[in-house]
């Protein structure tokens, strides 16, 4: 207390000095430290007095000041700066964005309200444009990774068309949607994937309403929190144009650990087996269970020699060395190039502002031939007409993605072949995968596997008898997805009285997508069909393949209208009430047409109308409407106690009209105790302190799925056209295996939250802690039921999932001086969730979308369940006393959760003069991953593990055998066959079987997500040389530069997931290509 | 404050309007929610065909018909008999799914007894397959999700007895249908005829009454199949006297069994009477899903093969049998290699030294469509019950002294064999009478030895079952597996059907039909499926293994 008094005394002394000083005129410009643009409306005040002016639209001010006075520059959203006048008459100052001016920060809350941070009784976070774009992300969601607590963004697949999954405060729903709601400029968009159609450079800020409490007023679609994106609307001041270009190189970080010691053999008999039982390499095998590499010459490919009458008289052969090629699979991948070009134009006056942004992103992927291009233009602005204000926004986004399709091997028509990555991984290490020179019987030959017309690389000659040339799946089988999205909204406001504003916000989002998937036809040459190597090759099995096409077009239209009356009134000196009453109407509409022709007549003509027979076809239409009225009010007492409540009444068309109305109430309290308790006031050590608590009930209508986006028509079991029907004039219908429920109700989540927010040392240290508990009952479970009931699944209201989420954020300004500034942010989240109950009588539920991922009663959600070895009571693996082979249990074993339970992020931004360096580190752990790709690798003998014992017989480690009813340690019985191939072999037979436990790995990782080194050319330097340039900077950037994983996980990026944005995270397959890193440079110039 | 009040009023008015806005748009525009029974029936019968064509294909390998090609990687559970709960899960689920379809037909049948009749008999057929694979299964509490979300398992013998009764009620409905069609509007008669994709096909050109006669024959045959299958059971419902009583009811219907109108005397055959119960809604090449399902699992509509044709090869077991006993159907079932006819090479299933594709015979013939063998064209019928299978059921019953008509067991087996020859068009003559004659010259009167000589009036059960097994090659593998388990036959060359040549097979000793102890045996049944373990664990009978017997299995251990 004494110390506090002393400090106050100092301030008092300071003010006294000022009074006696002499006046003079000081002028200057106030600019933003971030981008150097002038800031209008900054209050420039002589400290301790009421004297002051505001900066004009050019950020300039002029003020008569007594010498020795201190000027105080105050602007909302920026750090207040005090500058002693001393002798100078020109004081130019740049203000830093206020990151820690706690309590005064204005955040965008639900429905676009500008709210004082201090009044909030729930967890939110804000990320501004600079934080978002520091690594020149092309997708907003990846720019959020690691930056705030409670938010988990998973990049589940990083191909040319990346998929992300965005979850806030944990998974509440077992089979329903757990992803956040997207709100763009106040307009809810009920599909977070639309985030990819927004140019990150157009984003002014992203506000994250973490839980149901913050979002209750948005109703059923916001049960999982909200990402509020506010786009740029321009700013007052002179017109400014910013041009920037980012070029990044993308390269594969690593491939799974694969063996390079043994070549092709798959269990062939005959001449491939020697008298002593050893085997010879099989030149055409895709399994790598052959002899150790020895460098000898081995057949590569056959090419027929024709005699004068056109008959095949022999084969010209190409040879390869039977030795591993270094990095052959890694070299298959390209270095991808991402080029991002941005132009933005901002202008504004007191009457309005305008922002125009354009972005072109061109991506060549690491996967050869994969390419994407996105163009986006956005116009946003405001217009003021006295009491009327208009805000508007329109953007058009065009995205053209071309990616690989499936191969032709193992097909039974259509598009059911393997993916190139499968073919690539399972190519023995001695097979050249890129252009090289090999010896043939006629001399040296340039062998280029990517040349599908090549003499030795065409489909007939390709070395592999059982698997296609991976380049075929890249070149002759393509998926093209063209998406066109328009988003527009307009917000009209009328300030009826000083305390009451009416506004109407209308928006449309419309997306059209054309998806075209085709593959070439093949007619294998007669010589290849005759199978000259007696391999049972693909040509002999398939003879020919027709070209095929699948075409799908869909249109989605989302309409939204909010009518809001907003009030803000001081009731007395102590009491203030603010809030709103509103009504919302939403309509979602989607049509979908698909066509498939599996037997096209002409190569290169991928129109379904040229198919033989009857094409497959389908059309679908889905419509959903949702109506709501809502009320929200905050009662403030003395600016330190805020009672906030919301209520929403909602009517949704997908529910039974008998009970389609739901209410979502919430209430919370915010208590700024540093203001309330006089002893804590104006304390420089603890400068700010706030306690919050709240409770909300939100409902989540979770009837939608991949084919029915809104869950419409989910009350009555429909009949589907039965497979193959109609046969001529004979129709046929059948029910699906899913039993619908006419009385289905929304899921109900009760969210409870308490929070603490503290600011120390004039808010240089800002700490928040938040604890949220949610109970999600009455889930809309698609529960598996015994097929003897007549159905395989049932839609039911059952189950309970609890989530406990602890979030900590610590943001500090470690260093702050004229030349130095270092901001360091740490965030930590701990998730603990549990499936308390499922449908009655059900103990576990396999999640749709992938295999081996379950919800299990009493366990976290979700968990891995898979087959383990048969084990003795002491946990050791039981092996057969004669063969030494372990066996696979017929029941499933439960492993850990696939959802990270601990997420830790570090954000650092260090500025020294014109240089700044920032990075983001992201740790996730406490979870496991099921690397099912490894089973494929073991099956074909390419995994590193399968070569650990040198393909010799070995005693299965830590095994036991049953002897006289006792399990005794096995010290003598080696596995009967330590190789792969045929006949009870260990690696193909056991590790390549249903056994899954050996592929469950610790999924923890630490990633250097982003790093950025920027040099901003000093304004002074520009002013003399290039005066028309306001600002210029050059930056080196990188993304996903480093990743650290436990040694046991030598497979793929543990963030990846086969389920995409679905719930069943934690299982990977060959559909996820290797992780990549990006590095490049950005040049940015503002005029 | 006044303004606020007004606002609240406005909000209330809005709320009233809200209801209108959200209602009435939730009617499904994409799929019907109410349909007529005919479209359910056609879909159900087509599903039955797919079921018979595609399910339990592992037994086509276990029964020595097919083997895995040496060009492909081993299929460990099938080849070593180390089966898991997931092994036959797909077949379990597809059987219950098709049964559910027939329950839907029953529910929608209304006053038209034909639909109820078909549903009853098809349920009996599919349930018997379920019991034959899994023993106790949910029956009495099945298909009632709301009331019995976890249906109990019923005793297998009780289920079988109930299925026998279901055959009677099918007959009752078909008899009622004959009366009903007498007065029904002609549109009803023609619709039922069109959607009866078993006997209503234009090619058969049957009157409504004839159709019902054929359905009654089919129902009677299924009943015979149930009784013969369960005759090894100790349950009183399947005692000799009970069987006699039940078969008397069949005799009383007057229609007899499929194929039972074959004339007696001499080397007679009746090639015109194709009474087989088979499905064909109009199979063809229009679309992959419109091919005959069995054929469609090997070929795409254009006639080019897919991988299954490369994966499955002739099984040396059947090839050797054919060579040794001059049963030349193996040259119809499998491709004769270019090395010279008749020369067919196969693999033993699971043989570590199995030869690759270009050295072993594929299933069927080199080009399609063909008339030869069980795999002949996109448009081929799919059997629910072939006439030859029916004749072997009758032969079995007759050989045991039951009254199934005037023909002797030898005669029944004889014409069953002939019909099988006709079906596979042995020698490719394209002439049915020629094929039937081939059956006599090449086979019955050939170097057949004791096992296959069924020209005598009382062939042994061994001979009948061996003939039946041979006839069912690539046609009804699941029935062959059941026949093997309940009779121990065929044992054509003195070796038991533990004939996978895979290493490390699961061992289980028992005696074969000839009394020889065999250490490796085919599983006696499937394990209860993983889907049931996941959803209905509390009701699954405890203590079952792959070597727990089905209720009718009375082989010596």
PDB file of C-alpha atoms in Angstrom, chain B residues 278-367:
ATOM      1  CA  UNK B 278     -34.519 -68.585 -60.525  1.00  0.00           C
ATOM      2  CA  UNK B 279     -34.510 -64.840 -60.612  1.00  0.00           C
ATOM      3  CA  UNK B 280     -34.186 -62.757 -63.705  1.00  0.00           C
ATOM      4  CA  UNK B 281     -35.614 -59.247 -63.730  1.00  0.00           C
ATOM      5  CA  UNK B 282     -34.032 -58.656 -67.129  1.00  0.00           C
ATOM      6  CA  UNK B 283     -30.350 -59.101 -66.472  1.00  0.00           C
ATOM      7  CA  UNK B 284     -28.108 -57.825 -69.218  1.00  0.00           C
ATOM      8  CA  UNK B 285     -25.293 -55.517 -70.142  1.00  0.00           C
ATOM      9  CA  UNK B 286     -27.009 -52.153 -69.751  1.00  0.00           C
ATOM     10  CA  UNK B 287     -25.226 -51.360 -66.532  1.00  0.00           C
ATOM     11  CA  UNK B 288     -22.893 -53.058 -64.077  1.00  0.00           C
ATOM     12  CA  UNK B 289     -25.745 -53.334 -61.578  1.00  0.00           C
ATOM     13  CA  UNK B 290     -28.000 -54.972 -64.158  1.00  0.00           C
ATOM     14  CA  UNK B 291     -25.782 -57.935 -64.811  1.00  0.00           C
ATOM     15  CA  UNK B 292     -26.532 -61.282 -63.288  1.00  0.00           C
ATOM     16  CA  UNK B 293     -24.876 -60.762 -59.891  1.00  0.00           C
ATOM     17  CA  UNK B 294     -22.729 -63.890 -60.058  1.00  0.00           C
ATOM     18  CA  UNK B 295     -21.576 -63.129 -63.564  1.00  0.00           C
ATOM     19  CA  UNK B 296     -21.207 -59.461 -62.655  1.00  0.00           C
ATOM     20  CA  UNK B 297     -18.719 -60.324 -59.944  1.00  0.00           C
ATOM     21  CA  UNK B 298     -16.356 -61.582 -62.653  1.00  0.00           C
ATOM     22  CA  UNK B 299     -17.034 -59.406 -65.665  1.00  0.00           C
ATOM     23  CA  UNK B 300     -17.897 -55.823 -66.490  1.00  0.00           C
ATOM     24  CA  UNK B 301     -20.871 -55.376 -68.843  1.00  0.00           C
ATOM     25  CA  UNK B 302     -18.705 -55.133 -71.922  1.00  0.00           C
ATOM     26  CA  UNK B 303     -17.503 -58.647 -71.285  1.00  0.00           C
ATOM     27  CA  UNK B 304     -14.005 -57.849 -70.102  1.00  0.00           C
ATOM     28  CA  UNK B 305     -13.048 -59.533 -66.881  1.00  0.00           C
ATOM     29  CA  UNK B 306     -12.321 -57.901 -63.582  1.00  0.00           C
ATOM     30  CA  UNK B 307      -9.925 -58.981 -60.909  1.00  0.00           C
ATOM     31  CA  UNK B 308     -12.104 -61.696 -59.400  1.00  0.00           C
ATOM     32  CA  UNK B 309     -11.711 -63.761 -62.528  1.00  0.00           C
ATOM     33  CA  UNK B 310      -7.967 -63.533 -62.115  1.00  0.00           C
ATOM     34  CA  UNK B 311      -8.093 -64.152 -58.376  1.00  0.00           C
ATOM     35  CA  UNK B 312     -10.110 -67.371 -58.408  1.00  0.00           C
ATOM     36  CA  UNK B 313      -8.714 -70.404 -60.214  1.00  0.00           C
ATOM     37  CA  UNK B 314      -9.835 -73.970 -60.727  1.00  0.00           C
ATOM     38  CA  UNK B 315      -9.371 -76.099 -57.634  1.00  0.00           C
ATOM     39  CA  UNK B 316      -7.198 -79.154 -58.157  1.00  0.00           C
ATOM     40  CA  UNK B 317      -9.472 -81.076 -55.829  1.00  0.00           C
ATOM     41  CA  UNK B 318     -12.412 -80.869 -58.218  1.00  0.00           C
ATOM     42  CA  UNK B 319     -10.190 -81.260 -61.267  1.00  0.00           C
ATOM     43  CA  UNK B 320      -8.754 -84.483 -59.896  1.00  0.00           C
ATOM     44  CA  UNK B 321     -12.207 -85.743 -59.031  1.00  0.00           C
ATOM     45  CA  UNK B 322     -13.370 -84.991 -62.576  1.00  0.00           C
ATOM     46  CA  UNK B 323     -10.392 -86.727 -64.125  1.00  0.00           C
ATOM     47  CA  UNK B 324     -10.557 -89.738 -61.854  1.00  0.00           C
ATOM     48  CA  UNK B 325     -14.270 -90.311 -62.204  1.00  0.00           C
ATOM     49  CA  UNK B 326     -14.707 -89.084 -65.770  1.00  0.00           C
ATOM     50  CA  UNK B 327     -17.041 -86.334 -64.705  1.00  0.00           C
ATOM     51  CA  UNK B 328     -16.259 -83.965 -67.523  1.00  0.00           C
ATOM     52  CA  UNK B 329     -18.220 -81.107 -66.078  1.00  0.00           C
ATOM     53  CA  UNK B 330     -14.864 -79.833 -64.834  1.00  0.00           C
ATOM     54  CA  UNK B 331     -14.078 -78.902 -68.428  1.00  0.00           C
ATOM     55  CA  UNK B 332     -17.254 -76.805 -68.434  1.00  0.00           C
ATOM     56  CA  UNK B 333     -16.709 -75.243 -65.042  1.00  0.00           C
ATOM     57  CA  UNK B 334     -13.124 -74.303 -65.807  1.00  0.00           C
ATOM     58  CA  UNK B 335     -11.247 -73.203 -68.885  1.00  0.00           C
ATOM     59  CA  UNK B 336      -9.472 -75.948 -70.774  1.00  0.00           C
ATOM     60  CA  UNK B 337      -5.900 -74.790 -71.137  1.00  0.00           C
ATOM     61  CA  UNK B 338      -4.358 -74.375 -74.528  1.00  0.00           C
ATOM     62  CA  UNK B 339      -2.175 -77.403 -73.876  1.00  0.00           C
ATOM     63  CA  UNK B 340      -4.824 -79.739 -75.287  1.00  0.00           C
ATOM     64  CA  UNK B 341      -8.246 -80.868 -74.209  1.00  0.00           C
ATOM     65  CA  UNK B 342      -9.312 -82.051 -71.811  1.00  0.00           C
ATOM     66  CA  UNK B 343      -6.534 -80.552 -69.789  1.00  0.00           C
ATOM     67  CA  UNK B 344      -7.401 -78.410 -66.846  1.00  0.00           C
ATOM     68  CA  UNK B 345      -4.932 -77.210 -64.258  1.00  0.00           C
ATOM     69  CA  UNK B 346      -5.856 -75.769 -60.946  1.00  0.00           C
ATOM     70  CA  UNK B 347      -4.331 -75.100 -57.597  1.00  0.00           C
ATOM     71  CA  UNK B 348      -5.032 -76.545 -54.240  1.00  0.00           C
ATOM     72  CA  UNK B 349      -6.447 -73.701 -52.238  1.00  0.00           C
ATOM     73  CA  UNK B 350      -3.819 -72.030 -50.092  1.00  0.00           C
ATOM     74  CA  UNK B 351      -1.030 -74.017 -51.698  1.00  0.00           C
ATOM     75  CA  UNK B 352       2.186 -72.079 -51.027  1.00  0.00           C
ATOM     76  CA  UNK B 353       3.384 -73.241 -54.433  1.00  0.00           C
ATOM     77  CA  UNK B 354       0.191 -72.365 -56.267  1.00  0.00           C
ATOM     78  CA  UNK B 355       0.917 -71.516 -59.880  1.00  0.00           C
ATOM     79  CA  UNK B 356       0.183 -68.202 -61.448  1.00  0.00           C
ATOM     80  CA  UNK B 357      -2.640 -67.298 -63.753  1.00  0.00           C
ATOM     81  CA  UNK B 358      -1.231 -68.091 -67.124  1.00  0.00           C
ATOM     82  CA  UNK B 359      -0.466 -71.618 -65.885  1.00  0.00           C
ATOM     83  CA  UNK B 360      -3.799 -72.408 -64.250  1.00  0.00           C
ATOM     84  CA  UNK B 361      -7.395 -72.451 -65.409  1.00  0.00           C
ATOM     85  CA  UNK B 362      -9.822 -69.644 -64.859  1.00  0.00           C
ATOM     86  CA  UNK B 363     -13.450 -70.196 -63.955  1.00  0.00           C
ATOM     87  CA  UNK B 364     -15.752 -70.556 -66.924  1.00  0.00           C
ATOM     88  CA  UNK B 365     -14.786 -70.186 -70.526  1.00  0.00           C
ATOM     89  CA  UNK B 366     -12.355 -67.925 -72.341  1.00  0.00           C
ATOM     90  CA  UNK B 367     -14.958 -65.765 -73.990  1.00  0.00           C
TER      91      UNK B 367
END
